[in-house]
mmCIF file of C-alpha atoms in Angstrom:
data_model
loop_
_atom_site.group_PDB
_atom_site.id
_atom_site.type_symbol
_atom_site.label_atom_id
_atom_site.label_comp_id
_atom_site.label_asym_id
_atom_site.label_seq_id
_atom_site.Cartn_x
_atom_site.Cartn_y
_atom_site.Cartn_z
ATOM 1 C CA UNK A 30 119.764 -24.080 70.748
ATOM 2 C CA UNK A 31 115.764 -23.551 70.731
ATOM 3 C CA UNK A 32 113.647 -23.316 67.667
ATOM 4 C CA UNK A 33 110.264 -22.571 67.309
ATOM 5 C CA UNK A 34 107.968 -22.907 64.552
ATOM 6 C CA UNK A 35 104.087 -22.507 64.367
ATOM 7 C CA UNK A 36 101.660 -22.660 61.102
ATOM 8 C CA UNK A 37 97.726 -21.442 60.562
ATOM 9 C CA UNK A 38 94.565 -23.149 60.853
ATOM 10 C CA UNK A 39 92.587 -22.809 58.146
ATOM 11 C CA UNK A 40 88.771 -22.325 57.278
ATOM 12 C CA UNK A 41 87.092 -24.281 54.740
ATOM 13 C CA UNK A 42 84.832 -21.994 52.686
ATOM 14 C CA UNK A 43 84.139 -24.071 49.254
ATOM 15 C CA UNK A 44 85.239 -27.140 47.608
ATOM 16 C CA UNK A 45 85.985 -29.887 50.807
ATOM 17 C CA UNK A 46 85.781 -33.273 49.762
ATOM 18 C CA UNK A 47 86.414 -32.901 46.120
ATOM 19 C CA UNK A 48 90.983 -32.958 47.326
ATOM 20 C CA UNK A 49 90.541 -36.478 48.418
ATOM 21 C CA UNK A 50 91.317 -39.628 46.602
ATOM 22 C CA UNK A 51 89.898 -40.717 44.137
ATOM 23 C CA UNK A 52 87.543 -37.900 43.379
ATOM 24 C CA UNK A 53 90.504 -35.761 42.885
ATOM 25 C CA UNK A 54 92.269 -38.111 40.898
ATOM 26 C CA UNK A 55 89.610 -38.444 38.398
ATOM 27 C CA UNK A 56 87.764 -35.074 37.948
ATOM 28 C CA UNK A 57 89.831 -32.815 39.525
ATOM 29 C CA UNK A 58 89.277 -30.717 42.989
ATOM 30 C CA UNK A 59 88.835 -26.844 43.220
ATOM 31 C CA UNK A 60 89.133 -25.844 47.194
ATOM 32 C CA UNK A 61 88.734 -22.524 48.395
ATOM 33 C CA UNK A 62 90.151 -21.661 51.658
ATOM 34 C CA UNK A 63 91.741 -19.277 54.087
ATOM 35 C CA UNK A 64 93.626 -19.122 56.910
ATOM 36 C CA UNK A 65 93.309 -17.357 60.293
ATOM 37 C CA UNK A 66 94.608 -16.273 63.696
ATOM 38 C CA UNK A 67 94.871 -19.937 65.341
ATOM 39 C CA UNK A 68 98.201 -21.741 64.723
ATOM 40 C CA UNK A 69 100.011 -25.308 65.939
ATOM 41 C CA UNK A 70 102.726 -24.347 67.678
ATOM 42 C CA UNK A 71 106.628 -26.598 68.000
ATOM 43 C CA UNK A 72 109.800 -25.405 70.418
ATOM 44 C CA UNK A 73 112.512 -27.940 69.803
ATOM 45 C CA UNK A 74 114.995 -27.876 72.137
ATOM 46 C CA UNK A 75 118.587 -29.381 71.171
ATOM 47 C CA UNK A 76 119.963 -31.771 73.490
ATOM 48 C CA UNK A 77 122.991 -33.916 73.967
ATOM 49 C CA UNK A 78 122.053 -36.530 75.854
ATOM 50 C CA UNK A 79 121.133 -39.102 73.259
ATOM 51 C CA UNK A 80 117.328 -39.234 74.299
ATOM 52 C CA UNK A 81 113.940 -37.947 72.330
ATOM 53 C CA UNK A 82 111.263 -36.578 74.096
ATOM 54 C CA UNK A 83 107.807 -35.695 72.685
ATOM 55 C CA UNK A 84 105.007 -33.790 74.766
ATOM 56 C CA UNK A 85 102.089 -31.982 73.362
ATOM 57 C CA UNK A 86 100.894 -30.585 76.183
ATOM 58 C CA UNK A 87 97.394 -29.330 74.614
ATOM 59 C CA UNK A 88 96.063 -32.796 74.850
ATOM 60 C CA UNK A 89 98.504 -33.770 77.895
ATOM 61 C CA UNK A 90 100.305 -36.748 75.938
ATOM 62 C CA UNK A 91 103.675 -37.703 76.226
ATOM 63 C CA UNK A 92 106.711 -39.977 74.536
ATOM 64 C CA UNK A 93 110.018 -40.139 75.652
ATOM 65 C CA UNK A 94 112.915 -42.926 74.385
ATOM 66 C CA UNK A 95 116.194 -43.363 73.490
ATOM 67 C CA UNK A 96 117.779 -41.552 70.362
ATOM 68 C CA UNK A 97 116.939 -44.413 67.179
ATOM 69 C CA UNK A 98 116.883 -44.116 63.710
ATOM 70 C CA UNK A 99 113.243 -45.072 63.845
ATOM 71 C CA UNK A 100 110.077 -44.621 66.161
ATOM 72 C CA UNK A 101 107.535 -47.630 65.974
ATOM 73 C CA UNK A 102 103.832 -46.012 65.558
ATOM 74 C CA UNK A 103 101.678 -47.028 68.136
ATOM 75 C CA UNK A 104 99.186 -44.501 68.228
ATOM 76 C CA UNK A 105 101.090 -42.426 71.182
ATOM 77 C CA UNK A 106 102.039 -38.908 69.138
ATOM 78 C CA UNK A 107 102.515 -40.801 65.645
ATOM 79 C CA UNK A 108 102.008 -37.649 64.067
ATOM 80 C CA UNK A 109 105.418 -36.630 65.622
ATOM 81 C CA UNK A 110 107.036 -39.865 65.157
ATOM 82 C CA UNK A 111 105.691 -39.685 61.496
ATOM 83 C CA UNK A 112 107.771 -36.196 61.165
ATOM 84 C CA UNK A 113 110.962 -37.436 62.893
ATOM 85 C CA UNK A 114 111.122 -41.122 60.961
ATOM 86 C CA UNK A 115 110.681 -39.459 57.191
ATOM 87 C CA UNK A 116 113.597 -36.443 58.378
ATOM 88 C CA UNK A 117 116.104 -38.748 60.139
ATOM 89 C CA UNK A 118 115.314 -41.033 56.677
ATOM 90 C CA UNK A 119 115.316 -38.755 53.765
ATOM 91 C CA UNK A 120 117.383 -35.761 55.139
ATOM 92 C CA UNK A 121 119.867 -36.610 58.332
ATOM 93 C CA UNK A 122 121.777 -40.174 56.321
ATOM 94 C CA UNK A 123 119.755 -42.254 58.744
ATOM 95 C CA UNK A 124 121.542 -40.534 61.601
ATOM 96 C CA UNK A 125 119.192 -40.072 65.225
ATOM 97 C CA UNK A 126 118.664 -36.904 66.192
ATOM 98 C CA UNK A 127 118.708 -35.738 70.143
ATOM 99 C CA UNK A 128 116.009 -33.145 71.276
ATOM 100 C CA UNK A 129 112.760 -32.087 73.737
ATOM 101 C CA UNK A 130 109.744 -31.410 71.409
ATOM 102 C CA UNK A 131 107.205 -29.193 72.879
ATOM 103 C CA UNK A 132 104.218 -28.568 71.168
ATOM 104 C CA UNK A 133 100.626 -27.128 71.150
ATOM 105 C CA UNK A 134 97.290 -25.767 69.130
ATOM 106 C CA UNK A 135 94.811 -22.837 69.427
ATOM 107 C CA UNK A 136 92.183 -25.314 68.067
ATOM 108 C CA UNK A 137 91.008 -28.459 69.880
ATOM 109 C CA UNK A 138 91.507 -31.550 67.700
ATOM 110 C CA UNK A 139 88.498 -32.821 65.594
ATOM 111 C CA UNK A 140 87.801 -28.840 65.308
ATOM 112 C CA UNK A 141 87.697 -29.203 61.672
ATOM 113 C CA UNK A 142 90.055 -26.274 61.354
ATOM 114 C CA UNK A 143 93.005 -28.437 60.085
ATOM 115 C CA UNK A 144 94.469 -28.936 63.031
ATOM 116 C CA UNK A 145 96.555 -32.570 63.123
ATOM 117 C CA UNK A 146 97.548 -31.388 59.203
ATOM 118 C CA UNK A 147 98.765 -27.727 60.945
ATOM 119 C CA UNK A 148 100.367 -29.989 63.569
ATOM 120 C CA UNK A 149 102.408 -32.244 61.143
ATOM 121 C CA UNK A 150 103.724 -28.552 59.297
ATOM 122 C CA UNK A 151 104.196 -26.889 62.288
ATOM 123 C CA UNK A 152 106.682 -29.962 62.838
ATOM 124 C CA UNK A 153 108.412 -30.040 60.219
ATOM 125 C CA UNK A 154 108.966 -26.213 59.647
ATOM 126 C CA UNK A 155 110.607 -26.565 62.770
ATOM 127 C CA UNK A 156 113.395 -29.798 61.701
ATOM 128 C CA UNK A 157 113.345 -27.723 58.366
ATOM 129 C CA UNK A 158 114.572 -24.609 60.463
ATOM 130 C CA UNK A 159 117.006 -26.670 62.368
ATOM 131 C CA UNK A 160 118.704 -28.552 59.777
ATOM 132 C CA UNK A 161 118.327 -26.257 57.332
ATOM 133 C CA UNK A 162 116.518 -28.284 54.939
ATOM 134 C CA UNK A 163 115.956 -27.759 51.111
ATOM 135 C CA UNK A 164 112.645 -27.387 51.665
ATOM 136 C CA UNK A 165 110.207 -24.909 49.370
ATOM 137 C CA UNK A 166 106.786 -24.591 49.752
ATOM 138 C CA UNK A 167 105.646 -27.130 47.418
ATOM 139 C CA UNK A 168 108.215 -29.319 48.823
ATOM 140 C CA UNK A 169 106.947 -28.841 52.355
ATOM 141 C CA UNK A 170 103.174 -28.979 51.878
ATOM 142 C CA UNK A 171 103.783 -32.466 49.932
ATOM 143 C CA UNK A 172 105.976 -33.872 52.129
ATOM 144 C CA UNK A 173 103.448 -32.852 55.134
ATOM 145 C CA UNK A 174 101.028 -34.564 53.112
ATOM 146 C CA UNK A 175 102.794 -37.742 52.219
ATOM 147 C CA UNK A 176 103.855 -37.916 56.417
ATOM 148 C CA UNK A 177 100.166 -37.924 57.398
ATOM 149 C CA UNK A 178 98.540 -39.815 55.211
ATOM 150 C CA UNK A 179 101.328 -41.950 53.432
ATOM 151 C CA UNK A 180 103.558 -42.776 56.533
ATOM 152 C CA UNK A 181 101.227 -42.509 59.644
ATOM 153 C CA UNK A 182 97.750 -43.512 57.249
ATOM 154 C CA UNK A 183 95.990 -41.378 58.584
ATOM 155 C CA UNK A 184 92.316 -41.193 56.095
ATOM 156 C CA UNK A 185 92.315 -37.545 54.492
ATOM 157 C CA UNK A 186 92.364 -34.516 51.938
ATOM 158 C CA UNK A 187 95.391 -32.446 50.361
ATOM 159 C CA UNK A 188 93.575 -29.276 51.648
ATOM 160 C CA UNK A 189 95.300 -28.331 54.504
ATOM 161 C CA UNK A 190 98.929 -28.970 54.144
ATOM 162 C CA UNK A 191 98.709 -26.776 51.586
ATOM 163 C CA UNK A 192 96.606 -23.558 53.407
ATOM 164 C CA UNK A 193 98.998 -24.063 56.879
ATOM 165 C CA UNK A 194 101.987 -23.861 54.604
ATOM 166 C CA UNK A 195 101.318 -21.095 52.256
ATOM 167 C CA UNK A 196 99.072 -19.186 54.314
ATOM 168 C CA UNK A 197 95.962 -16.413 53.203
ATOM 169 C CA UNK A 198 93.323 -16.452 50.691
ATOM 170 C CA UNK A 199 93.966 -19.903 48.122
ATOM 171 C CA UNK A 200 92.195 -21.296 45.370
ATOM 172 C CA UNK A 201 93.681 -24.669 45.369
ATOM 173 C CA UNK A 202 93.376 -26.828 42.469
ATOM 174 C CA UNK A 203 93.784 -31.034 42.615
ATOM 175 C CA UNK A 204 94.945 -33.151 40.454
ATOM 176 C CA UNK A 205 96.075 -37.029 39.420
ATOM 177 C CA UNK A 206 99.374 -38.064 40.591
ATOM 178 C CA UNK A 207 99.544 -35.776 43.469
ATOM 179 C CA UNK A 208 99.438 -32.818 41.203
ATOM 180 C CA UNK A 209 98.640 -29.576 43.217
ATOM 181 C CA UNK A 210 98.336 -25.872 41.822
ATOM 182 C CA UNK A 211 98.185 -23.194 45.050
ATOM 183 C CA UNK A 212 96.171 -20.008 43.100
ATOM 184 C CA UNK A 213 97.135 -17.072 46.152
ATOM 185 C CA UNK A 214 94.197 -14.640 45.890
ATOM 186 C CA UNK A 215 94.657 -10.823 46.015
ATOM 187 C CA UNK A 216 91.606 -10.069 48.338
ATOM 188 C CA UNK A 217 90.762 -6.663 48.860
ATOM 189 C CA UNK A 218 91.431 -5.495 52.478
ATOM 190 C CA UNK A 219 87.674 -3.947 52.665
ATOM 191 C CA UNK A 220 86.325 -7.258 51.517
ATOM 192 C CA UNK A 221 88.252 -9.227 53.903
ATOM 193 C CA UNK A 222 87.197 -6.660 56.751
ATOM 194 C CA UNK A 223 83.567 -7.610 55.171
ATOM 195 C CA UNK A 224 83.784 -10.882 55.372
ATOM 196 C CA UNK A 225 85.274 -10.670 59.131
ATOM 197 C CA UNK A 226 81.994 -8.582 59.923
ATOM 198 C CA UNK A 227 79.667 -10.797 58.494
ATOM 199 C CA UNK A 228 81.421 -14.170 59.544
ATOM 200 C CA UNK A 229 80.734 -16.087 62.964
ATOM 201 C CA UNK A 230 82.666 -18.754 64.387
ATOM 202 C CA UNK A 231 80.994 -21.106 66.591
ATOM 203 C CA UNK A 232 82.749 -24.182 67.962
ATOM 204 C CA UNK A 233 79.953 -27.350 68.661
ATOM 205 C CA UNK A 234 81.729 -28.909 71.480
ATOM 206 C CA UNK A 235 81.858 -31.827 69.789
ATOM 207 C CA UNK A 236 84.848 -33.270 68.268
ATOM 208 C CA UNK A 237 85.083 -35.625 65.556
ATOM 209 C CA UNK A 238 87.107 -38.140 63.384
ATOM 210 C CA UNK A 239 87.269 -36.643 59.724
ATOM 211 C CA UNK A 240 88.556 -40.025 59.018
ATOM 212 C CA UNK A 241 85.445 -42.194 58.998
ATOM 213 C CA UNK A 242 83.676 -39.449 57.058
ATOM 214 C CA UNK A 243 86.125 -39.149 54.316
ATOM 215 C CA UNK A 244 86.422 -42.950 54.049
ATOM 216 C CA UNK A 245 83.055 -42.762 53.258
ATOM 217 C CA UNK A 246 82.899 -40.128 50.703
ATOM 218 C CA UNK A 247 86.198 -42.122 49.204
ATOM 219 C CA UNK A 248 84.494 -45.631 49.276
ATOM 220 C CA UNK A 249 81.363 -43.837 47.508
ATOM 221 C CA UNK A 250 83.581 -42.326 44.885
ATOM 222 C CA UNK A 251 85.192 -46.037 44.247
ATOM 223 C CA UNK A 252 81.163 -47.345 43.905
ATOM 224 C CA UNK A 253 80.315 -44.505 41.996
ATOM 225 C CA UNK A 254 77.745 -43.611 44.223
ATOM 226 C CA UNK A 255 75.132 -41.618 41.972
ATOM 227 C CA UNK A 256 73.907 -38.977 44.954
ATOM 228 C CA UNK A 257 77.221 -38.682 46.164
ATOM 229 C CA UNK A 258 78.997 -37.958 42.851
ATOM 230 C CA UNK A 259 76.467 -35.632 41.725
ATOM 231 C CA UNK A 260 76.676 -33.944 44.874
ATOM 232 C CA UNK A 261 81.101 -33.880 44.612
ATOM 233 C CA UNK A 262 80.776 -32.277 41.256
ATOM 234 C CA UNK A 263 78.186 -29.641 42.652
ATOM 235 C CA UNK A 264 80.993 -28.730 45.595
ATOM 236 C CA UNK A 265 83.659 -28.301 42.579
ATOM 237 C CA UNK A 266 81.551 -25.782 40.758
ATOM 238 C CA UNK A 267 80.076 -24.126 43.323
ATOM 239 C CA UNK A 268 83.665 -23.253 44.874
ATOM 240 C CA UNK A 269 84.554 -21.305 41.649
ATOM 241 C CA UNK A 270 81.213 -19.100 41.903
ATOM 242 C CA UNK A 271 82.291 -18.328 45.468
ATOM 243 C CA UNK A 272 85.706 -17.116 44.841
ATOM 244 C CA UNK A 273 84.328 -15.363 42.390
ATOM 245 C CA UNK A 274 82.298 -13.864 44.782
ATOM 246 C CA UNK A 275 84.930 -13.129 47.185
ATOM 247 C CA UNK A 276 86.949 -11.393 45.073
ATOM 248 C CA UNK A 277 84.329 -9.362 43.714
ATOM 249 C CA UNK A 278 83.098 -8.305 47.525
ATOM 250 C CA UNK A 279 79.813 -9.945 46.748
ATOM 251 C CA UNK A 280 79.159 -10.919 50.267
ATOM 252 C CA UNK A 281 75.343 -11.642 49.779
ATOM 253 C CA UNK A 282 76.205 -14.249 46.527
ATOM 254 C CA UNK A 283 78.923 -15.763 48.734
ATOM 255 C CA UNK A 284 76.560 -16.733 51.446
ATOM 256 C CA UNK A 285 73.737 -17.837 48.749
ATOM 257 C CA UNK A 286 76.519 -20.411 47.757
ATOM 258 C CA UNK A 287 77.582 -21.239 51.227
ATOM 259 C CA UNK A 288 74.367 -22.397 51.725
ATOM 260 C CA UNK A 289 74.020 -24.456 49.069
ATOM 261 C CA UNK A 290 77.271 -25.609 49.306
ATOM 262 C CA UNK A 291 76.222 -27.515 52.178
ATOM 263 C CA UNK A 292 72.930 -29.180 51.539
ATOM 264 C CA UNK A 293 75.288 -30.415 48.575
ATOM 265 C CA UNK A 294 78.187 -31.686 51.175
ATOM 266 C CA UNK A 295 75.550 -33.500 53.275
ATOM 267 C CA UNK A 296 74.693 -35.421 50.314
ATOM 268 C CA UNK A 297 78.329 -36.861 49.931
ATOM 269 C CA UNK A 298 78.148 -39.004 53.167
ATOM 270 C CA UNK A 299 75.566 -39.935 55.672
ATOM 271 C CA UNK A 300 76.958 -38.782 58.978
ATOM 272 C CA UNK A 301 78.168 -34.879 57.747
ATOM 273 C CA UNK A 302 75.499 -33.810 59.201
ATOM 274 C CA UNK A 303 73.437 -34.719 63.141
ATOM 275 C CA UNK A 304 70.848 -33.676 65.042
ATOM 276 C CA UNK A 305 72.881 -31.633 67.091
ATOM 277 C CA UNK A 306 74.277 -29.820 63.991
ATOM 278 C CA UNK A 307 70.981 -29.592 62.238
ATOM 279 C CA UNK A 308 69.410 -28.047 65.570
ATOM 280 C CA UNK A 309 72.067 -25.154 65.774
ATOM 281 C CA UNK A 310 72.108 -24.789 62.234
ATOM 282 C CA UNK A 311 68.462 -23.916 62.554
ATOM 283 C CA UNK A 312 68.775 -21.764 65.664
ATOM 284 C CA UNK A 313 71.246 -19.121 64.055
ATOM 285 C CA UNK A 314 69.099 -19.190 60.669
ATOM 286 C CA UNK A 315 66.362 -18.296 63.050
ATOM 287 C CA UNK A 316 68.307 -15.693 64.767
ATOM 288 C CA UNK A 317 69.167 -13.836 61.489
ATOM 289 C CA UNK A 318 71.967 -15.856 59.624
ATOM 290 C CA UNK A 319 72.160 -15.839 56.099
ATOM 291 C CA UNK A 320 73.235 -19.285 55.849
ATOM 292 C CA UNK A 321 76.128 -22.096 57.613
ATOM 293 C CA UNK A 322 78.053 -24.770 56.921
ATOM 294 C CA UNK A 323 80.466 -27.073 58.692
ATOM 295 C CA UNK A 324 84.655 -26.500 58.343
ATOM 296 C CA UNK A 325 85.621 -29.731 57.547
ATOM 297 C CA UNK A 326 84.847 -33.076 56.868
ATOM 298 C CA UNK A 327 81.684 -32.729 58.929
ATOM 299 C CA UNK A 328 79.988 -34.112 62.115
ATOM 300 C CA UNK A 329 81.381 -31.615 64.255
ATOM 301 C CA UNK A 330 83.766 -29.497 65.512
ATOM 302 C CA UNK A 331 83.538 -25.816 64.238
ATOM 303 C CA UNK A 332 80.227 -24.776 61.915
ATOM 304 C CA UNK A 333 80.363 -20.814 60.328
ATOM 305 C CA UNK A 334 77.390 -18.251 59.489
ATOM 306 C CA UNK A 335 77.862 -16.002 56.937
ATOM 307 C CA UNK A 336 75.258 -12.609 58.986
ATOM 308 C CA UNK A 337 74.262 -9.316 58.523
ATOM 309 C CA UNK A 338 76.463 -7.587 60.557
ATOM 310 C CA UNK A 339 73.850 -5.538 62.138
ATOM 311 C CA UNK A 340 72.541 -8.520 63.055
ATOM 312 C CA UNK A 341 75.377 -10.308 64.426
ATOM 313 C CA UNK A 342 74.760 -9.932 67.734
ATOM 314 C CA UNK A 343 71.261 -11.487 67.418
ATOM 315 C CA UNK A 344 72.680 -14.579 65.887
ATOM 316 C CA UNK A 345 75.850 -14.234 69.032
ATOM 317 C CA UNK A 346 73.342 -14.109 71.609
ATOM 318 C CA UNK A 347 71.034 -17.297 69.934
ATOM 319 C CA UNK A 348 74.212 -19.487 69.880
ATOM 320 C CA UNK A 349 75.571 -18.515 73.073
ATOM 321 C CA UNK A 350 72.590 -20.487 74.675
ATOM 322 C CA UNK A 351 73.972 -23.432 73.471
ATOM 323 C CA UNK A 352 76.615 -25.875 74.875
ATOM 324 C CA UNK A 353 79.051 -24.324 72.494
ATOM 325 C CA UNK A 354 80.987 -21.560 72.055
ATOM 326 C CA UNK A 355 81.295 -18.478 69.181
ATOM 327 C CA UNK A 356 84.997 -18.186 68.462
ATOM 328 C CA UNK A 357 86.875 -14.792 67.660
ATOM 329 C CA UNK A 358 89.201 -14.807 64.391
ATOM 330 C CA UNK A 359 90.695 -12.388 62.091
ATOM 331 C CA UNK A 360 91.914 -14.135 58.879
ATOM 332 C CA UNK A 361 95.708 -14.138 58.260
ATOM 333 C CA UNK A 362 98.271 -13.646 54.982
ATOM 334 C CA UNK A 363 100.945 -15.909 56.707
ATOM 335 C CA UNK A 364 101.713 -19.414 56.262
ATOM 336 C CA UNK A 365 103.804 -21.276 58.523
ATOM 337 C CA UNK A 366 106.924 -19.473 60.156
ATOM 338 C CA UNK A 367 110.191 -20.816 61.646
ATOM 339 C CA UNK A 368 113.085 -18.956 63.535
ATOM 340 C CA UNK A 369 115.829 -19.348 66.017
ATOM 341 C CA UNK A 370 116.549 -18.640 69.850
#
C-alpha cells in the first residue's frame, strides 16, 4: 500500500511574532495569513520487512534502522522521527511500524514560508491517512505543533501548523494554555485575483534559522523589553486593520499597513532585518513598490511587495538583477490533503 499526503506553505501577511510564547500567552496574538501553491510533500510506502527508512530527498538526507518503538533524535530528520515517536506512542499501543518515507518541499528550508511546520503536517496527514487516525483539524494542527516544538524543541510560533492544516485565507487568534481560534475568511475571488496582481514574491537566496530570531523576541518578552513590546502590540493591531482591508478589497490601505507592519517587526529583534535585506528592500521601493516585508521570522528567506500592477514588471525587472529570484504563486483554499494508492 502507498499513501501520499502533502500540505500548503503559507504567507505571512500581519501579526508574526505576536503566536509565540509568552507574548501570546499574556496579551493574546492576532495572525493573518494565507496559503499558496507550494506544498511539503510525504509517499509512505508499507513494508514488511521490519525496517524504517526516512529520505527527504529535497535536502538529500537520509535515515534508515530497524523497526523500534522509538527513534533517538540526533539531528538526522528529527522532524520525522518526532512524527513517528508521538504516533507509534499515542496512537499504534507502542507497537513499531514498518515503512519507506519519501518526502519533499516546493520551498527551500529557512524560506520563511513555513516550511519544516508544513513538513511535520504533511507527515502526519499521511500516518493519519494510514492508520486512520481520529484526527480533526484542531486535533492535527495541535498535535503538529506540540511534535515540533514540544517533542523535537525546535524554537517557534503556532502560526503555521495551523495555515498548512486548514488551508486559505485565516485570521488566527492566540491564546494562554495553547488556546487557538482559526477565523476562515470569505475573500472575494476579485480581491484575491487583486492581491495576486499586485503581490511579488522574491526569494533572497539566503536561508535562515527562525529559531535564534524568535528566541530573541521570546527572551525580550520575558525582560519586558520596552521597544520590543511596544513594537509586539503594534503587529497585533495592525493585523486587524489589514484584514480589514483585505476583506474590504482595499489593496492601497493593505500595503500602507504592510509597510508599517514591518518597520514595527524590525523593532522586535535585532537581526530581522540585514544589509542585504535592507538593500533589496530599497531597490524594489525604488523600482515602484508600494511597500515589503519579510515572511517569517526574518533575516531571510522570502521578502513580498505589495505593486501597482502596471508597474510590476518595473519592480520584476529591478529584483531580477539581484542574486535572488521572484517566485510565481497563486494563493490556495486547501489545507493539507491525504489519499490512498
Amino acid at each position: 500500500m502507498i499513501i501520499r499526503s502533502k500540505a500548503p506553505l503559507r504567507l505571512g501577511l500581519a501579526g508574526g511574532g505576536t503566536d509565540v510564547s509568552p507574548f501570546s500567552d499574556e496579551f493574546g496574538g492576532y495572525v493573518l495569513n494565507a496559503t499558496i501553491d507550494m506544498h511539503a510533500y510525504c509517499t509512505i510506502e508499507v513494508t514488511n520487512d521490519n525496517m524504517i527508512s526516512f529520505h527527504a530527498a529535497d535536502i538529500g538526507a537520509f535515515f534508515e534502522s530497524e523497526s523500534r518503538d522509538y527513534l533517538y533524535l540526533d539531528g538526522n530528520l528529527d522532524l520525522h522521527k518526532g512524527v513517528y515517536n508521538r504516533v507509534v506512542k499515542q496512537f499504534n499501543n507502542g507497537e513499531p511500524l514498518s515503512f519507506r518515507m519519501t518526502t519533499y518541499s516546493d520551498a527551500p528550508a529557512g524560506s520563511g514560508l513555513g516550511s519544516s511546520s508544513t513538513m511535520v503536517v504533511a507527515i502526519l496527514k499521511a500516518f493519519e491517512e494510514w492508520l486512520r487516525l481520529p484526527l480533526g483539524e484542531y486535533d492535527m494542527a495541535h498535535l503538529s505543533y506540540e511534535i515540533e516544538r514540544v517533542d523535537v524543541g525546535l524554537s517557534g510560533g503556532k502560526q503555521d501548523q495551523y495555515a498548512a492544516t486548514f488551508g486559505g485565507f485565516n485570521f488566527i487568534e492566540f491564546y494562554s494554555d495553547d488556546r487557538v481560534v482559526v477565523n476562515p475568511l470569505r475573500v472575494k475571488n476579485w480581491i484575491i485575483n487583486e492581491l495576486e496582481n499586485s503581490m511579488l514574491l522574491y526569494y533572497t537566496g539566503v536561508s535562515r534559522e527562525s529559531a535564534k530570531i524568535i528566541d530573541e523576541q521570546s527572551k525580550n518578552a520575558i525582560n519586558k523589553n520596552v521597544k520590543s513590546l511596544e513594537a509586539m502590540h503594534e503587529l497585533k493591531s495592525d493585523a486587524l486593520v489589514m484584514k480589514e482591508a483585505l476583506l474590504k478589497g482595499e489593496i492601497p490601505r493593505f500595503a500602507k499597513y504592510l509597510g508599517k507592519s514591518w518597520l514595527a517587526k524590525k523593532r522586535t529583534a535585532s537581526v530581522i532585518s540585514n544589509e542585504m535585506i535592507d538593500r533589496v528592500y530599497d531597490i524594489a521601493i525604488n523600482a515602484g513598490a508600494y511597500a515589503g516585508k519579510v515572511s517569517g521570522a526574518g533575516g531571510g528567506g522570502v521578502m513580498m511587495f505589495i505593486v501597482d500592477p502596471i508597474k510590476r514588471l518595473n519592480v520584476v525587472r529591478a529584483l531580477n538583477e539581484l542574486e535572488g529570484r521572484v517566485l510565481n504563486f497563486h494563493f490556495t483554499n486547501n489545507g493539507t490533503q491525504g489519499w490512498r494508492i
